[in-house]
Tab-separated table of C-alpha atoms in Angstrom:
chain	number	residue	atom	x	y	z
A	364	ASN	CA	-18.132	-17.887	5.246
A	365	ALA	CA	-17.991	-14.213	4.383
A	366	GLY	CA	-14.724	-12.450	5.020
A	367	VAL	CA	-14.183	-9.166	6.818
A	368	MET	CA	-16.568	-6.580	5.370
A	369	GLN	CA	-15.824	-2.890	5.212
A	370	ASN	CA	-18.005	-0.084	3.952
A	371	PRO	CA	-17.965	2.155	2.230
A	372	ARG	CA	-15.109	1.127	-0.056
A	373	HIS	CA	-14.564	4.727	-1.113
A	374	LEU	CA	-15.481	7.831	0.865
A	375	VAL	CA	-15.027	11.453	-0.142
A	376	ARG	CA	-15.331	14.154	2.487
A	377	ARG	CA	-14.703	17.882	2.485
A	378	ARG	CA	-12.401	19.359	5.095
A	379	GLY	CA	-14.224	19.768	8.391
A	380	GLN	CA	-16.781	17.015	7.777
A	381	GLU	CA	-17.037	13.759	9.695
A	382	ALA	CA	-16.061	10.360	8.310
A	383	ARG	CA	-17.550	7.091	9.604
A	384	LEU	CA	-15.949	3.841	8.531
A	385	ARG	CA	-17.618	0.513	9.270
A	386	CYS	CA	-16.169	-2.935	9.748
A	387	SER	CA	-18.002	-6.227	10.195
A	388	PRO	CA	-15.632	-8.951	11.394
A	389	MET	CA	-15.683	-12.513	10.178
A	390	LYS	CA	-18.316	-14.728	11.756
A	391	GLY	CA	-17.157	-15.944	15.147
A	392	HIS	CA	-14.427	-13.310	15.464
A	393	SER	CA	-14.543	-11.078	18.513
A	394	HIS	CA	-11.320	-9.089	18.050
A	395	VAL	CA	-11.114	-6.135	15.671
A	396	TYR	CA	-8.114	-4.044	14.636
A	397	TRP	CA	-7.858	-0.841	12.621
A	398	TYR	CA	-4.828	0.148	10.544
A	399	ARG	CA	-4.089	3.165	8.349
A	400	GLN	CA	-2.060	3.039	5.148
A	401	LEU	CA	-0.721	6.270	3.732
A	402	PRO	CA	0.237	6.295	0.031
A	403	GLU	CA	3.337	4.203	-0.715
A	404	GLU	CA	3.747	3.260	2.952
A	405	GLY	CA	3.107	0.238	5.108
A	406	LEU	CA	0.169	-0.129	7.430
A	407	LYS	CA	0.264	1.572	10.812
A	408	PHE	CA	-1.624	0.124	13.763
A	409	MET	CA	-4.301	2.382	15.209
A	410	VAL	CA	-6.502	0.496	17.672
A	411	TYR	CA	-7.442	-2.981	18.922
A	412	LEU	CA	-10.947	-3.636	20.233
A	413	GLN	CA	-13.009	-6.444	21.620
A	414	LYS	CA	-16.758	-6.262	22.052
A	415	GLU	CA	-17.525	-3.107	24.078
A	416	ASN	CA	-13.872	-2.687	25.075
A	417	ILE	CA	-10.883	-0.807	23.726
A	418	ILE	CA	-7.858	-2.984	24.438
A	419	ASP	CA	-5.051	-0.935	22.886
A	420	GLU	CA	-5.395	2.510	21.329
A	421	SER	CA	-1.721	3.412	21.350
A	422	GLY	CA	-1.731	4.156	17.610
A	423	MET	CA	-4.752	6.451	17.573
A	424	PRO	CA	-4.200	10.186	17.121
A	425	LYS	CA	-5.102	11.954	20.343
A	426	GLU	CA	-7.716	14.204	18.780
A	427	ARG	CA	-10.575	13.776	16.292
A	428	PHE	CA	-10.290	9.968	16.044
A	429	SER	CA	-12.389	7.473	17.969
A	430	ALA	CA	-13.346	3.819	17.601
A	431	GLU	CA	-15.992	1.549	19.032
A	432	PHE	CA	-17.087	-2.066	18.753
A	433	PRO	CA	-20.558	-2.327	20.269
A	434	LYS	CA	-22.224	-5.474	21.538
A	435	GLU	CA	-24.368	-5.531	18.419
A	436	GLY	CA	-23.375	-4.276	15.001
A	437	PRO	CA	-20.155	-3.390	13.242
A	438	SER	CA	-17.069	-1.667	14.558
A	439	ILE	CA	-16.959	2.034	13.710
A	440	LEU	CA	-13.917	4.229	13.164
A	441	ARG	CA	-14.953	7.851	13.414
A	442	ILE	CA	-12.903	10.816	12.251
A	443	GLN	CA	-14.227	14.233	13.153
A	444	GLN	CA	-13.374	17.449	11.320
A	445	VAL	CA	-11.319	15.685	8.675
A	446	VAL	CA	-8.208	17.314	7.207
A	447	ARG	CA	-6.333	16.544	3.988
A	448	GLY	CA	-3.723	14.567	5.930
A	449	ASP	CA	-6.422	12.039	6.894
A	450	SER	CA	-6.614	10.896	3.258
A	451	ALA	CA	-5.504	7.262	3.346
A	452	ALA	CA	-6.688	3.696	3.113
A	453	TYR	CA	-8.126	2.396	6.375
A	454	PHE	CA	-8.041	-1.340	6.875
A	455	CYS	CA	-9.905	-3.387	9.411
A	456	ALA	CA	-8.829	-6.850	10.502
A	457	SER	CA	-10.397	-9.432	12.775
A	458	SER	CA	-9.252	-12.520	14.629
A	459	PRO	CA	-10.972	-15.269	16.588
A	460	PRO	CA	-11.203	-15.294	20.388
A	461	GLY	CA	-8.514	-16.935	22.470
A	462	THR	CA	-4.926	-16.285	23.398
A	463	GLY	CA	-1.566	-17.343	22.069
A	464	VAL	CA	0.916	-15.884	19.652
A	465	SER	CA	-0.097	-17.936	16.638
A	466	TYR	CA	-3.346	-16.111	15.928
A	467	GLU	CA	-4.026	-14.751	12.466
A	468	GLN	CA	-5.530	-11.399	11.539
A	469	TYR	CA	-7.861	-11.463	8.539
A	470	PHE	CA	-8.026	-8.191	6.659
A	471	GLY	CA	-10.908	-6.496	4.927
A	472	PRO	CA	-10.636	-4.765	1.516
A	473	GLY	CA	-10.216	-1.332	3.089
A	474	THR	CA	-11.947	2.040	2.885
A	475	ARG	CA	-10.197	4.667	0.813
A	476	LEU	CA	-10.867	8.068	2.326
A	477	THR	CA	-10.251	11.160	0.237
A	478	VAL	CA	-10.496	14.576	1.853
A	479	THR	CA	-10.983	17.440	-0.577
B	63	GLY	CA	10.425	0.447	19.744
B	64	ASN	CA	9.627	-2.246	17.230
B	65	SER	CA	10.458	-1.783	13.569
B	66	VAL	CA	10.621	-3.720	10.313
B	67	THR	CA	12.899	-2.860	7.409
B	68	GLN	CA	12.297	-4.216	3.922
B	69	MET	CA	14.264	-3.845	0.733
B	70	GLU	CA	12.942	-1.078	-1.446
B	71	GLY	CA	11.154	-1.885	-4.654
B	72	PRO	CA	10.047	-2.242	-7.197
B	73	VAL	CA	11.604	-5.611	-7.813
B	74	THR	CA	11.230	-6.586	-11.461
B	75	LEU	CA	11.791	-10.197	-12.488
B	76	SER	CA	11.128	-12.391	-15.460
B	77	GLU	CA	8.778	-15.335	-15.096
B	78	GLU	CA	10.447	-18.397	-13.498
B	79	ALA	CA	13.212	-16.306	-11.900
B	80	PHE	CA	14.263	-16.759	-8.262
B	81	LEU	CA	12.859	-14.253	-5.792
B	82	THR	CA	14.338	-12.922	-2.565
B	83	ILE	CA	12.811	-10.039	-0.627
B	84	ASN	CA	14.892	-9.076	2.406
B	85	CYS	CA	13.308	-8.296	5.757
B	86	THR	CA	15.056	-7.457	9.025
B	87	TYR	CA	13.470	-6.460	12.295
B	88	THR	CA	14.075	-4.825	15.649
B	89	ALA	CA	11.894	-5.914	18.529
B	90	THR	CA	11.803	-6.491	22.253
B	91	GLY	CA	11.301	-10.073	23.284
B	92	TYR	CA	10.573	-12.825	20.794
B	93	PRO	CA	8.153	-11.652	18.126
B	94	SER	CA	6.079	-13.693	15.738
B	95	LEU	CA	6.914	-12.865	12.106
B	96	PHE	CA	4.593	-12.662	9.112
B	97	TRP	CA	4.563	-12.044	5.386
B	98	TYR	CA	1.425	-10.501	3.923
B	99	VAL	CA	0.604	-9.951	0.234
B	100	GLN	CA	-1.575	-7.176	-1.171
B	101	TYR	CA	-2.955	-7.431	-4.682
B	102	PRO	CA	-4.093	-4.231	-6.423
B	103	GLY	CA	-7.228	-2.751	-4.872
B	104	GLU	CA	-7.490	-5.465	-2.241
B	105	GLY	CA	-6.770	-5.952	1.421
B	106	LEU	CA	-3.864	-7.902	2.845
B	107	GLN	CA	-3.735	-11.669	2.823
B	108	LEU	CA	-1.530	-13.658	5.157
B	109	LEU	CA	1.053	-15.502	3.063
B	110	LEU	CA	3.050	-17.268	5.772
B	111	LYS	CA	4.177	-16.957	9.364
B	112	ALA	CA	6.729	-18.205	11.901
B	113	THR	CA	6.397	-17.966	15.650
B	114	LYS	CA	9.833	-18.947	16.965
B	115	ALA	CA	13.477	-19.038	15.986
B	116	ASP	CA	14.426	-21.456	13.172
B	117	ASP	CA	10.778	-21.997	12.199
B	118	LYS	CA	10.181	-22.024	8.468
B	119	GLY	CA	6.895	-20.695	7.150
B	120	SER	CA	5.800	-21.805	3.694
B	121	ASN	CA	2.807	-21.392	1.403
B	122	LYS	CA	2.168	-21.400	-2.368
B	123	GLY	CA	5.860	-21.979	-3.096
B	124	PHE	CA	7.000	-19.085	-0.883
B	125	GLU	CA	9.251	-19.711	2.108
B	126	ALA	CA	10.799	-17.686	4.923
B	127	THR	CA	12.937	-18.793	7.874
B	128	TYR	CA	12.955	-17.022	11.233
B	129	ARG	CA	16.632	-16.205	11.896
B	130	LYS	CA	17.056	-14.866	15.408
B	131	GLU	CA	20.817	-14.462	15.126
B	132	THR	CA	20.503	-12.097	12.154
B	133	THR	CA	17.016	-10.784	13.100
B	134	SER	CA	15.836	-11.571	9.597
B	135	PHE	CA	12.855	-13.180	7.841
B	136	HIS	CA	13.683	-13.088	4.138
B	137	LEU	CA	11.001	-14.180	1.668
B	138	GLU	CA	12.018	-16.561	-1.140
B	139	LYS	CA	10.399	-18.324	-4.050
B	140	GLY	CA	12.171	-20.562	-6.507
B	141	SER	CA	10.180	-19.697	-9.625
B	142	VAL	CA	7.898	-16.665	-9.763
B	143	GLN	CA	4.825	-16.316	-11.955
B	144	VAL	CA	3.118	-13.255	-13.414
B	145	SER	CA	0.290	-13.841	-10.932
B	146	ASP	CA	2.747	-13.224	-8.057
B	147	SER	CA	2.915	-9.543	-8.986
B	148	ALA	CA	1.780	-7.692	-5.865
B	149	VAL	CA	3.076	-5.755	-2.873
B	150	TYR	CA	4.640	-7.863	-0.117
B	151	PHE	CA	4.729	-6.732	3.506
B	152	CYS	CA	6.852	-8.147	6.302
B	153	ALA	CA	5.357	-7.723	9.775
B	154	LEU	CA	5.934	-8.648	13.395
B	155	ASP	CA	3.940	-8.940	16.588
B	156	THR	CA	5.374	-9.117	20.093
B	157	GLY	CA	2.163	-10.450	21.580
B	158	ARG	CA	0.273	-7.176	21.800
B	159	ARG	CA	-1.658	-8.091	18.621
B	160	ALA	CA	-0.633	-4.752	17.123
B	161	LEU	CA	1.192	-5.723	13.954
B	162	THR	CA	4.213	-3.633	12.984
B	163	PHE	CA	4.620	-3.557	9.209
B	164	GLY	CA	7.485	-2.779	6.895
B	165	SER	CA	6.933	-0.275	4.111
B	166	GLY	CA	6.247	-2.977	1.527
B	167	THR	CA	8.072	-4.221	-1.556
B	168	ARG	CA	6.375	-4.126	-4.929
B	169	LEU	CA	7.095	-7.155	-7.120
B	170	GLN	CA	6.543	-6.994	-10.858
B	171	VAL	CA	6.892	-10.234	-12.801
B	172	GLN	CA	7.140	-9.955	-16.567
B	173	PRO	CA	6.160	-12.766	-18.941
């Protein structure tokens, strides 16, 4: 059973370009989460999605950032007009359907975005 | 708001030493508590968890007890190995599924 897949693993963009980060959840998982990790810091929650729905985007910057999880295909985190401060590791996690507090989030290996 | 505070690293120990990494939290309600481990260049792996007061999570020789009275979830291991060298993150969730992480503690175990 493949784990959470993220690609690309490393992405270099010039200031002003767009960055697209992809996440394929584990098989059978319908919940996806995106987190950002700045150097030497912990992870910060960005957004929580289910198929075709954004459930919680309270951690997303108001501008330039968007996320989707379509009915078919991977979840996409999109950053428009990147700036140097967007340089970070972006982690995706997934969890199975259902409710309850004892769920577990499974993390992917991350995409390291460098803005030059 | 919710927050997690961890002891600053790096923590440097000799092999077979006893490990404690302190974690305290502030949260509304009754959060679930987690310890994650991150090895170099990899994503986070869940190490252990506890969902209610006095629960003890354990895995691979690591343990942590959910202490509501002191709002703490300290990570312990009786005898560390070189392979335990990694960054350890304490985290909580109040049911929103948005994990709140501490800043991480780097552990270096020397042979």
